[in-house]
Short mmCIF file of C-alpha atoms in Angstrom, two decimals:
data_model
loop_
_atom_site.label_atom_id
_atom_site.label_comp_id
_atom_site.label_asym_id
_atom_site.label_seq_id
_atom_site.Cartn_x
_atom_site.Cartn_y
_atom_site.Cartn_z
CA MET A 1 -16.65 16.45 21.87
CA THR A 2 -13.19 17.90 22.36
CA THR A 3 -11.70 16.66 25.62
CA THR A 4 -8.36 16.63 27.36
CA SER A 5 -9.17 13.62 29.58
CA SER A 6 -8.40 10.09 28.46
CA ARG A 7 -11.11 8.27 26.57
CA THR A 8 -12.10 4.72 25.75
CA VAL A 9 -11.61 4.21 22.01
CA VAL A 10 -12.31 1.20 19.80
CA VAL A 11 -10.45 0.86 16.49
CA THR A 12 -11.32 -1.93 14.06
CA GLY A 13 -8.70 -3.06 11.58
CA ALA A 14 -6.13 -1.95 14.14
CA SER A 15 -3.42 -4.48 13.32
CA ALA A 16 -1.99 -2.59 10.33
CA GLY A 17 -2.25 0.42 8.06
CA THR A 18 -4.61 3.27 8.88
CA GLY A 19 -6.11 1.51 11.89
CA ARG A 20 -2.65 0.87 13.32
CA ALA A 21 -1.61 4.51 12.86
CA ALA A 22 -4.87 5.77 14.38
CA ALA A 23 -4.55 3.47 17.39
CA GLN A 24 -1.03 4.74 18.05
CA ALA A 25 -2.21 8.35 17.71
CA PHE A 26 -4.96 7.79 20.28
CA GLY A 27 -2.36 6.14 22.51
CA GLN A 28 -0.23 9.27 22.33
CA ARG A 29 -3.13 11.11 23.95
CA GLY A 30 -3.17 8.65 26.82
CA ASP A 31 -6.40 7.02 25.69
CA ARG A 32 -7.54 3.50 26.49
CA VAL A 33 -7.50 1.85 23.06
CA ALA A 34 -9.25 -1.41 22.20
CA LEU A 35 -7.76 -3.02 19.11
CA LEU A 36 -9.99 -5.22 16.94
CA ALA A 37 -8.57 -7.23 14.02
CA ARG A 38 -8.04 -10.83 12.90
CA GLY A 39 -4.25 -10.98 12.77
CA GLN A 40 -2.84 -11.75 16.21
CA ASP A 41 0.75 -10.90 15.28
CA GLY A 42 -0.34 -7.46 14.11
CA LEU A 43 -2.54 -7.01 17.17
CA ARG A 44 0.39 -7.69 19.47
CA GLY A 45 2.48 -5.15 17.59
CA ALA A 46 -0.33 -2.59 17.71
CA ALA A 47 -0.76 -3.09 21.44
CA ASP A 48 2.97 -2.53 21.94
CA ASP A 49 2.74 0.68 19.85
CA VAL A 50 -0.16 2.03 21.92
CA GLU A 51 1.55 1.25 25.22
CA ALA A 52 4.85 2.74 24.06
CA ALA A 53 3.00 5.90 23.00
CA GLY A 54 1.53 6.34 26.48
CA GLY A 55 -1.89 4.73 26.15
CA THR A 56 -3.46 1.55 27.49
CA ALA A 57 -4.14 -1.24 25.00
CA LEU A 58 -6.58 -4.13 24.85
CA ALA A 59 -6.09 -6.50 21.90
CA LEU A 60 -9.20 -8.44 20.87
CA PRO A 61 -8.96 -10.86 17.93
CA THR A 62 -12.17 -10.15 16.01
CA ASP A 63 -13.58 -10.76 12.54
CA VAL A 64 -15.83 -7.75 11.95
CA ALA A 65 -17.83 -9.74 9.37
CA ASP A 66 -19.33 -11.62 12.35
CA PHE A 67 -21.62 -9.37 14.41
CA GLU A 68 -21.54 -11.72 17.42
CA GLN A 69 -17.76 -11.35 17.61
CA VAL A 70 -18.00 -7.55 17.33
CA ASP A 71 -20.69 -7.31 19.99
CA ALA A 72 -18.75 -9.60 22.33
CA ALA A 73 -15.65 -7.46 21.83
CA ALA A 74 -17.62 -4.31 22.67
CA THR A 75 -18.84 -5.92 25.89
CA LYS A 76 -15.27 -6.91 26.78
CA VAL A 77 -14.09 -3.35 26.15
CA GLU A 78 -16.68 -1.81 28.47
CA ASN A 79 -16.09 -4.44 31.15
CA THR A 80 -12.36 -3.65 31.02
CA PHE A 81 -12.15 0.08 30.25
CA GLY A 82 -15.61 1.47 30.93
CA PRO A 83 -18.06 3.18 28.54
CA ILE A 84 -16.92 3.50 24.94
CA ASP A 85 -16.45 7.16 23.96
CA VAL A 86 -15.23 6.76 20.37
CA TRP A 87 -15.67 3.93 17.88
CA VAL A 88 -13.58 4.03 14.69
CA ASN A 89 -14.50 1.67 11.84
CA VAL A 90 -11.49 1.00 9.62
CA ALA A 91 -11.32 -2.74 8.88
CA PHE A 92 -11.54 -3.78 5.25
CA THR A 93 -10.33 -6.24 2.66
CA SER A 94 -10.39 -6.18 -1.12
CA VAL A 95 -9.79 -7.99 -4.39
CA PHE A 96 -7.83 -6.35 -7.20
CA ALA A 97 -9.24 -7.80 -10.39
CA PRO A 98 -11.71 -7.11 -13.18
CA PHE A 99 -15.23 -7.79 -11.95
CA THR A 100 -15.62 -10.78 -14.28
CA GLU A 101 -12.61 -12.44 -12.61
CA ILE A 102 -13.95 -12.19 -9.04
CA ALA A 103 -15.73 -15.24 -7.65
CA PRO A 104 -19.12 -14.70 -5.95
CA ALA A 105 -17.75 -15.89 -2.60
CA GLU A 106 -14.84 -13.45 -2.86
CA PHE A 107 -17.13 -10.53 -3.63
CA ARG A 108 -19.36 -11.53 -0.72
CA ARG A 109 -16.38 -11.72 1.63
CA VAL A 110 -15.19 -8.22 0.71
CA THR A 111 -18.71 -6.88 1.25
CA GLU A 112 -19.09 -8.63 4.60
CA VAL A 113 -15.84 -7.16 5.92
CA SER A 114 -15.63 -3.78 4.20
CA TYR A 115 -19.32 -2.82 4.36
CA LEU A 116 -21.10 -5.02 6.91
CA GLY A 117 -18.09 -4.70 9.21
CA PHE A 118 -18.89 -0.98 9.46
CA VAL A 119 -22.58 -1.77 9.98
CA HIS A 120 -21.73 -4.23 12.75
CA GLY A 121 -19.36 -1.80 14.46
CA THR A 122 -21.93 0.98 14.28
CA MET A 123 -24.63 -1.32 15.71
CA ALA A 124 -22.44 -2.35 18.62
CA ALA A 125 -21.43 1.24 19.32
CA LEU A 126 -24.94 2.72 19.14
CA ALA A 127 -26.36 -0.01 21.39
CA ARG A 128 -24.06 1.32 24.11
CA MET A 129 -23.85 5.04 23.27
CA LYS A 130 -27.51 5.86 22.68
CA PRO A 131 -28.74 4.93 26.18
CA ARG A 132 -26.02 7.21 27.61
CA ASP A 133 -26.73 9.89 24.96
CA ALA A 134 -23.00 10.37 24.35
CA GLY A 135 -20.33 9.14 21.98
CA ALA A 136 -18.78 9.49 18.54
CA ILE A 137 -18.54 7.07 15.62
CA VAL A 138 -15.94 7.71 12.92
CA GLN A 139 -16.28 5.89 9.62
CA VAL A 140 -13.06 5.73 7.60
CA GLY A 141 -14.29 6.24 4.06
CA SER A 142 -12.54 6.87 0.78
CA ALA A 143 -12.58 9.11 -2.25
CA LEU A 144 -13.50 5.86 -4.02
CA GLY A 145 -16.84 6.05 -2.20
CA ALA A 146 -17.64 9.08 -4.35
CA ARG A 147 -15.89 8.06 -7.58
CA ALA A 148 -15.38 4.37 -8.31
CA ILE A 149 -12.40 3.11 -10.32
CA PRO A 150 -11.78 -0.08 -12.29
CA LEU A 151 -10.34 -3.26 -10.73
CA GLN A 152 -11.84 -2.51 -7.29
CA SER A 153 -15.58 -3.08 -7.81
CA ALA A 154 -16.15 -4.83 -4.47
CA TYR A 155 -14.23 -2.26 -2.43
CA CYS A 156 -15.77 0.72 -4.24
CA GLY A 157 -19.24 -0.74 -3.80
CA ALA A 158 -18.62 -1.12 -0.07
CA LYS A 159 -17.35 2.45 0.30
CA HIS A 160 -20.35 3.82 -1.60
CA GLY A 161 -22.60 1.78 0.68
CA ILE A 162 -20.95 3.16 3.81
CA ASN A 163 -21.76 6.70 2.72
CA GLY A 164 -25.45 5.93 2.19
CA PHE A 165 -25.75 3.88 5.36
CA THR A 166 -24.07 6.59 7.45
CA GLU A 167 -26.29 9.35 6.04
CA SER A 168 -29.36 7.36 7.03
CA VAL A 169 -28.11 6.76 10.57
CA ARG A 170 -27.10 10.42 10.93
CA THR A 171 -30.58 11.63 10.05
CA GLU A 172 -32.09 9.24 12.59
CA LEU A 173 -29.78 10.56 15.30
CA LEU A 174 -30.73 14.13 14.34
CA HIS A 175 -34.43 13.20 14.50
CA ASP A 176 -33.90 11.84 18.01
CA ARG A 177 -31.94 14.96 19.02
CA SER A 178 -29.22 12.59 20.12
CA ASN A 179 -25.86 13.68 21.45
CA VAL A 180 -24.29 10.70 19.71
CA HIS A 181 -22.59 11.81 16.49
CA ILE A 182 -21.43 9.94 13.40
CA THR A 183 -19.04 11.29 10.78
CA VAL A 184 -17.04 10.07 7.77
CA VAL A 185 -13.41 10.77 6.96
CA GLN A 186 -12.91 10.44 3.21
CA MET A 187 -9.36 9.23 2.56
CA PRO A 188 -6.98 9.53 -0.40
CA ALA A 189 -4.59 6.80 -1.57
CA LEU A 190 -2.58 5.69 1.44
CA ASN A 191 0.73 3.90 1.89
CA THR A 192 -0.52 0.88 3.84
CA PRO A 193 0.47 -2.81 3.72
CA GLN A 194 -2.77 -3.81 1.97
CA PHE A 195 -1.07 -3.67 -1.43
CA ASP A 196 1.36 -6.38 -0.33
CA TRP A 197 -1.26 -8.84 0.91
CA VAL A 198 -4.53 -8.08 -0.88
CA LEU A 199 -5.89 -10.78 -3.19
CA SER A 200 -4.80 -9.66 -6.65
CA ARG A 201 -5.23 -11.13 -10.12
CA LEU A 202 -3.29 -8.33 -11.76
CA PRO A 203 -0.10 -9.24 -13.66
CA ARG A 204 1.93 -6.64 -11.77
CA HIS A 205 2.20 -5.57 -8.12
CA PRO A 206 -0.80 -3.44 -7.06
CA GLN A 207 -0.22 0.10 -5.87
CA PRO A 208 -2.29 3.05 -4.62
CA VAL A 209 -3.15 5.61 -7.29
CA PRO A 210 -0.76 8.57 -6.80
CA PRO A 211 -0.55 10.95 -5.02
CA ILE A 212 0.04 8.68 -2.04
CA TYR A 213 -0.22 9.83 1.59
CA GLN A 214 1.29 8.32 4.72
CA PRO A 215 -1.11 6.63 7.16
CA GLU A 216 -0.22 9.19 9.85
CA VAL A 217 -2.02 11.81 7.72
CA ALA A 218 -5.12 9.64 7.94
CA ALA A 219 -4.63 9.12 11.67
CA ARG A 220 -4.51 12.86 12.39
CA ALA A 221 -7.72 13.33 10.44
CA ILE A 222 -9.41 10.53 12.38
CA LEU A 223 -8.45 12.16 15.68
CA ARG A 224 -9.80 15.50 14.49
CA ALA A 225 -13.05 13.85 13.44
CA ALA A 226 -13.32 12.11 16.82
CA ASP A 227 -12.88 15.47 18.52
CA HIS A 228 -15.39 17.23 16.23
CA PRO A 229 -17.85 14.53 15.08
CA GLN A 230 -20.69 17.00 14.50
CA ARG A 231 -19.31 17.70 11.02
CA LYS A 232 -20.84 15.44 8.36
CA GLN A 233 -17.54 14.51 6.74
CA TYR A 234 -13.89 15.41 6.34
CA TRP A 235 -11.85 15.29 3.14
CA VAL A 236 -8.21 14.25 3.47
CA GLY A 237 -5.78 15.19 0.74
CA ALA A 238 -6.18 17.52 -2.21
CA SER A 239 -6.70 14.47 -4.42
CA THR A 240 -9.82 13.54 -2.45
CA ALA A 241 -11.27 17.03 -2.83
CA LEU A 242 -10.52 17.06 -6.55
CA THR A 243 -11.99 13.60 -7.02
CA VAL A 244 -15.24 14.41 -5.21
CA LEU A 245 -15.67 17.74 -6.99
CA ALA A 246 -14.80 16.34 -10.43
CA GLN A 247 -17.32 13.54 -9.96
CA ARG A 248 -20.01 16.10 -9.19
CA MET A 249 -19.23 18.17 -12.27
CA MET A 250 -18.14 15.78 -15.03
CA PRO A 251 -18.62 12.06 -14.28
CA PRO A 252 -18.69 11.00 -17.97
CA VAL A 253 -15.27 12.58 -18.49
CA LEU A 254 -13.92 10.66 -15.50
CA ASP A 255 -15.41 7.43 -16.87
CA ARG A 256 -13.40 7.77 -20.07
CA TYR A 257 -10.26 8.96 -18.27
CA LEU A 258 -10.29 6.04 -15.82
CA ALA A 259 -11.02 3.57 -18.61
CA ARG A 260 -7.74 4.70 -20.20
CA THR A 261 -5.56 5.11 -17.10
CA GLY A 262 -7.15 3.13 -14.27
CA TYR A 263 -5.42 -0.17 -15.01
CA SER A 264 -1.86 1.07 -15.37
CA SER A 265 -2.06 3.58 -12.48
CA GLN A 266 -2.90 0.80 -10.01
CA GLN A 267 0.12 -1.37 -10.87
CA THR A 268 3.85 -0.99 -10.53
CA SER A 269 6.30 -2.41 -13.06
CA GLN A 270 7.04 -5.40 -10.79
CA PRO A 271 5.53 -8.72 -11.98
CA VAL A 272 3.77 -10.90 -9.38
CA GLY A 273 2.72 -14.53 -9.52
CA PRO A 274 -0.85 -15.79 -9.27
CA ASP A 275 -0.03 -17.73 -6.08
CA ARG A 276 0.93 -14.64 -4.06
CA PRO A 277 -0.27 -15.04 -0.40
CA ASN A 278 -3.28 -12.93 0.52
CA ASN A 279 -5.37 -12.20 3.60
CA LEU A 280 -8.90 -12.33 2.17
CA TRP A 281 -9.95 -15.39 4.14
CA GLN A 282 -7.30 -15.65 6.84
CA PRO A 283 -4.71 -13.25 8.33
CA LEU A 284 -1.14 -13.84 7.25
CA ASP A 285 0.08 -14.76 10.73
CA GLU A 286 3.14 -16.83 11.59
CA ARG A 287 5.20 -15.38 8.75
CA PRO A 288 8.45 -13.41 9.14
CA ASP A 289 6.71 -10.26 7.91
CA SER A 290 3.27 -10.91 9.44
CA ASP A 291 3.40 -7.73 11.54
CA ARG A 292 3.80 -5.08 8.88
CA GLY A 293 2.93 -2.05 11.02
CA ALA A 294 1.23 1.02 9.58
CA HIS A 295 3.36 1.62 6.48
CA GLY A 296 3.37 -0.12 3.13
CA SER A 297 6.07 -0.30 0.47
CA PHE A 298 5.80 3.24 -0.88
CA ASP A 299 7.52 5.41 1.75
CA ASP A 300 9.77 7.06 -0.83
CA ARG A 301 6.74 8.25 -2.81
CA SER A 302 4.40 9.26 0.01
CA ILE A 303 3.29 12.65 1.36
CA SER A 304 3.38 13.28 5.11
CA ARG A 305 1.01 16.26 5.41
CA SER A 306 -2.40 17.31 4.11
CA PRO A 307 -3.58 20.92 4.46
CA GLN A 308 -6.93 19.71 3.11
CA VAL A 309 -7.85 18.35 6.57
CA TRP A 310 -7.58 21.84 8.06
CA LEU A 311 -9.34 23.39 5.06
CA SER A 312 -12.16 20.86 5.34
CA ARG A 313 -12.74 21.73 8.97
CA HIS A 314 -12.63 25.50 8.35
CA ALA A 315 -14.48 25.55 5.03
CA ARG A 316 -17.35 27.66 6.33
CA SER A 317 -15.20 30.36 7.90
CA LEU A 318 -12.97 30.43 4.82
CA SER A 319 -16.02 30.93 2.62
CA VAL A 320 -17.14 33.85 4.79
CA ALA A 321 -13.64 35.35 4.65
CA ALA A 322 -13.51 34.93 0.87
CA ALA A 323 -16.89 36.60 0.51
CA ALA A 324 -15.74 39.48 2.71
CA LEU A 325 -12.57 39.90 0.64
CA THR A 326 -14.60 39.86 -2.56
CA ALA A 327 -16.98 42.49 -1.20
CA GLY A 328 -14.07 44.58 0.03
CA GLY A 329 -12.43 44.35 -3.37
CA ALA A 330 -15.62 45.51 -5.04
CA VAL A 331 -15.83 48.53 -2.71
CA LEU A 332 -12.21 49.46 -3.44
CA THR A 333 -12.81 49.14 -7.16
CA ARG A 334 -15.76 51.48 -6.98
CA TYR A 335 -13.73 53.90 -4.82
CA ARG A 336 -10.86 53.95 -7.33
CA HIS A 337 -13.25 54.69 -10.17
#
């Protein structure tokens, strides 16, 4: 689906973090970018970012947990910009706490946003793309969708669900010989504002599990996936590749390792109070720091590049090259002897 002409792109969760960085990156290409999120302050900032980058922005306050809102937003996008070419599902929320300390309504809310939000976005996109037999859907996944960790049971469950749901939809599109494609970009720990406003019952400030990557790394991977959505999935960051592979080979070892380290590695040394504001139910608008942009609080510890994205895309050709080198080495060995 690689194209040099401007496209109509929808990004959910566009007001901050990965969605914000992806929206700006699409804007740099001159795309028409529809921004879906709850927080109006963040949406205004995201729209300014897209316009400043050279794109055209349309900010649409939307709660992705409500399909009617998502579908109405999709209609507004096509009435304003024309047919949707790319739909990127990013929006999520979470609760940092042991499972036994999460209320049923809180767990349901995380699932409705972080899992059903992707289902709703995919439904709205396919309803418009399939009749035209064109389009790409990019699901922003996580290494935690392959290997769950403690204190994030609702989020990990949602990310696991996205993988299964997307595989099912992909096989249906293949059965139909459709030219609509759906792919997943599996992300590492990212330096986004979520750790400053997520609902947390931890005694200390939550943090991403190192190594931490900047959201622009995620944005570049999302653009690559939108350009080449035929690939089933992309891995971003060496930590994602190691996590997925380790889970395939030795899950019991990871269970014990995470039981020992998973609590401390997700918290800084900074204490936080139980009344810390959070955005589980409502966006944190009308606050001095309500528009946080793409970056979180960990710039000084974050990585700005990921060769794994390129390696993920070229895995097949690299395997062929490695096999050729191995065969060539065997020939030389025989020649020398």
